[in-house]
Coordinates of C-alpha atoms in Angstrom, one line a residue:
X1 CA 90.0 -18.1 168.5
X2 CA 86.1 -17.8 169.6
X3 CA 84.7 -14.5 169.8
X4 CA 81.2 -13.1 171.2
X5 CA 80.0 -10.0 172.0
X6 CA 77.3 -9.0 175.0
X7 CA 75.0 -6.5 176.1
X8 CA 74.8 -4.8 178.8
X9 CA 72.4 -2.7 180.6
X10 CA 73.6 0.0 183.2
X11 CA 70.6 1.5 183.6
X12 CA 72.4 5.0 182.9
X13 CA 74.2 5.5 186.2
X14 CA 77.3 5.0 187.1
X15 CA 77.9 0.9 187.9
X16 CA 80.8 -1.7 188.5
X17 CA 78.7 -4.5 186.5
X18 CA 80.0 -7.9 187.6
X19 CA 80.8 -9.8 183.9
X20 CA 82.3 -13.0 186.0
X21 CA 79.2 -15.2 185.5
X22 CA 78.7 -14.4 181.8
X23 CA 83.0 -15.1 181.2
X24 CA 82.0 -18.3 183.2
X25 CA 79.8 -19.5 180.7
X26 CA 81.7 -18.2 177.8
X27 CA 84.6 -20.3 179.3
X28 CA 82.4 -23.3 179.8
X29 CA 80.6 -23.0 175.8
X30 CA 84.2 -23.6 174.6
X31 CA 86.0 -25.1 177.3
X32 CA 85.9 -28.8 175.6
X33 CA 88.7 -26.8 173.1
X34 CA 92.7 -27.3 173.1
X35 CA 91.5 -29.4 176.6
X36 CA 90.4 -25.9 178.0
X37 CA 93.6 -24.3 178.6
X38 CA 94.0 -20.7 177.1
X39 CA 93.0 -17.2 177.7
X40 CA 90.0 -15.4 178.4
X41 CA 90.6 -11.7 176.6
X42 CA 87.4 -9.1 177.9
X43 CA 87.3 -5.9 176.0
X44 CA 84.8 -2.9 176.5
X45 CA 85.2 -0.9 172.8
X46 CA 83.8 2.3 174.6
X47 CA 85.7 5.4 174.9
X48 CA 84.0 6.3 178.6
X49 CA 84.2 2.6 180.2
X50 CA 86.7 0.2 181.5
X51 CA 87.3 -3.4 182.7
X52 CA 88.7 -4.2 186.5
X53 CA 89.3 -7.1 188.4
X54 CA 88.6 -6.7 191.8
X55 CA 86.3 -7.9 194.5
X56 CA 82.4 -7.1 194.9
X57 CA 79.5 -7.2 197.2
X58 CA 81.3 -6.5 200.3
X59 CA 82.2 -2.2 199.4
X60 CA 84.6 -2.6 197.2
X61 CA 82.7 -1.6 194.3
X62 CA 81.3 1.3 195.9
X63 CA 84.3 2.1 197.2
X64 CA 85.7 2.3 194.0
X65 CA 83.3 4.8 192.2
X66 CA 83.6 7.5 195.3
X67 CA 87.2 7.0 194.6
X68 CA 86.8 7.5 190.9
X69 CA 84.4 10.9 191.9
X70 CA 87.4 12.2 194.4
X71 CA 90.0 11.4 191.1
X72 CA 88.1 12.6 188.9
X73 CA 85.2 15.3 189.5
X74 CA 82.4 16.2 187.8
X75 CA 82.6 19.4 188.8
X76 CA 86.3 19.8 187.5
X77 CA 87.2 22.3 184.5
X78 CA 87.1 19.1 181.6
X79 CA 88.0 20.6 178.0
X80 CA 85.8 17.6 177.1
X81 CA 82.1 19.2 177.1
X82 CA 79.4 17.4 175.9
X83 CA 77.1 15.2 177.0
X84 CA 76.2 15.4 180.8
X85 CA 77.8 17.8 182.8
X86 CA 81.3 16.0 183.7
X87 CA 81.5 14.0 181.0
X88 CA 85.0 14.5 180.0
X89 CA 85.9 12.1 183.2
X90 CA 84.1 9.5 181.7
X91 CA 86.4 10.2 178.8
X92 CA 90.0 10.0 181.3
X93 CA 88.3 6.8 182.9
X94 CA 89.9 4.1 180.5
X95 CA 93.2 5.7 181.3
X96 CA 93.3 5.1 184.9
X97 CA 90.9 1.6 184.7
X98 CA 92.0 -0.1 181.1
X99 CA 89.1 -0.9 178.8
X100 CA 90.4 -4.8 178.8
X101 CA 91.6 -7.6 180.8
X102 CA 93.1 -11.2 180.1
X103 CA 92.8 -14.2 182.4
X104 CA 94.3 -17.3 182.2
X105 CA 91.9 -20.4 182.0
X106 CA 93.6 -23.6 183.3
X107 CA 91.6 -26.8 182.9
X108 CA 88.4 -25.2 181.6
X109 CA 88.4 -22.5 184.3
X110 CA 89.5 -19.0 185.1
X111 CA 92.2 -18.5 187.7
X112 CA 90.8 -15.6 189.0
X113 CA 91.7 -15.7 192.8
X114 CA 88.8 -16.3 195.7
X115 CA 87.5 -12.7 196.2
X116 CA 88.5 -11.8 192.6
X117 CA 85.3 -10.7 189.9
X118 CA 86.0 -9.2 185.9
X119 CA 83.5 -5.9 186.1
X120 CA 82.5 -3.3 183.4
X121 CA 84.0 -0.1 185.1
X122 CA 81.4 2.7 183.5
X123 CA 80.6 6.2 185.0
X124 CA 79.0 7.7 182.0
X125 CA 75.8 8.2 182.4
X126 CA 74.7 9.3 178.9
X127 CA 74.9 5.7 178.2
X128 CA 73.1 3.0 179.5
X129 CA 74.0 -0.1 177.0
X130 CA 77.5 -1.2 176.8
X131 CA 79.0 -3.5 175.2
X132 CA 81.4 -6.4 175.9
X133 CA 83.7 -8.3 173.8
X134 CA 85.0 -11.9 175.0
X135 CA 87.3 -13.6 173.3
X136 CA 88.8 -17.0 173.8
X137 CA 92.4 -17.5 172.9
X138 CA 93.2 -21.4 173.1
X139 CA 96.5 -22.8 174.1

């Protein structure tokens, strides 16, 4: 097993960060390993943050967060208090979008489908550096 952890900058608003790119080229640095089938294993270890596959660029990610704000308001009675005011959704998030995700690599590469992306989930505000754990699991 290869694991590496990255950084990521969210700028301290709410974000669905596409990770695709950087699991690429995690993929790719060990690819040449157990003839680059295995699994790709993406982990946020944050309590307020989660992982989802879905596609971006064309709403879907937007779409997503007003989704998350309807689900889950700010403005709802949280028992969870501090930080920014709402900031016990941030804290229900990885229940409803799971802080992980596991893809098979086939051949080198992910078989993620055509309009498919790996994206940090994170609406907490408070925090604008996250980390990432990537892991790969040869065959």
């Amino acid at each position: 097993m290869r694991s590496e952890l990255i950084d990521v900058g969210t700028g301290g608003r709410e974000v669905v960060f596409d990770l695709t790119s950087k699991c690429e080229q995690f993929v790719s640095a060990g690819a040449h390993q157990a003839r680059g089938d295995g699994l790709l294993h993406v982990f946020v270890p944050h309590a307020t943050a989660g992982i989802a596959i879905l596609e971006t660029g064309a709403g879907s990610d937007t779409d997503l967060l007003a989704v998350l704000e309807q689900l889950l308001p700010r403005d709802f009675g949280w028992q969870h208090r501090h930080g920014a005011p709402g900031h016990g959704r941030d804290h229900v998030l990885p229940a409803l979008i799971p802080p992980y995700a596991s893809i098979p690599v086939i051949g080198g590469r992910m078989t993620l489908g055509t309009w498919q992306s790996i994206c940090l989930v994170d609406t907490n505000v408070d925090n604008p550096q996250r980390q990432v754990r990537l892991s790969w699991l040869p065959r």
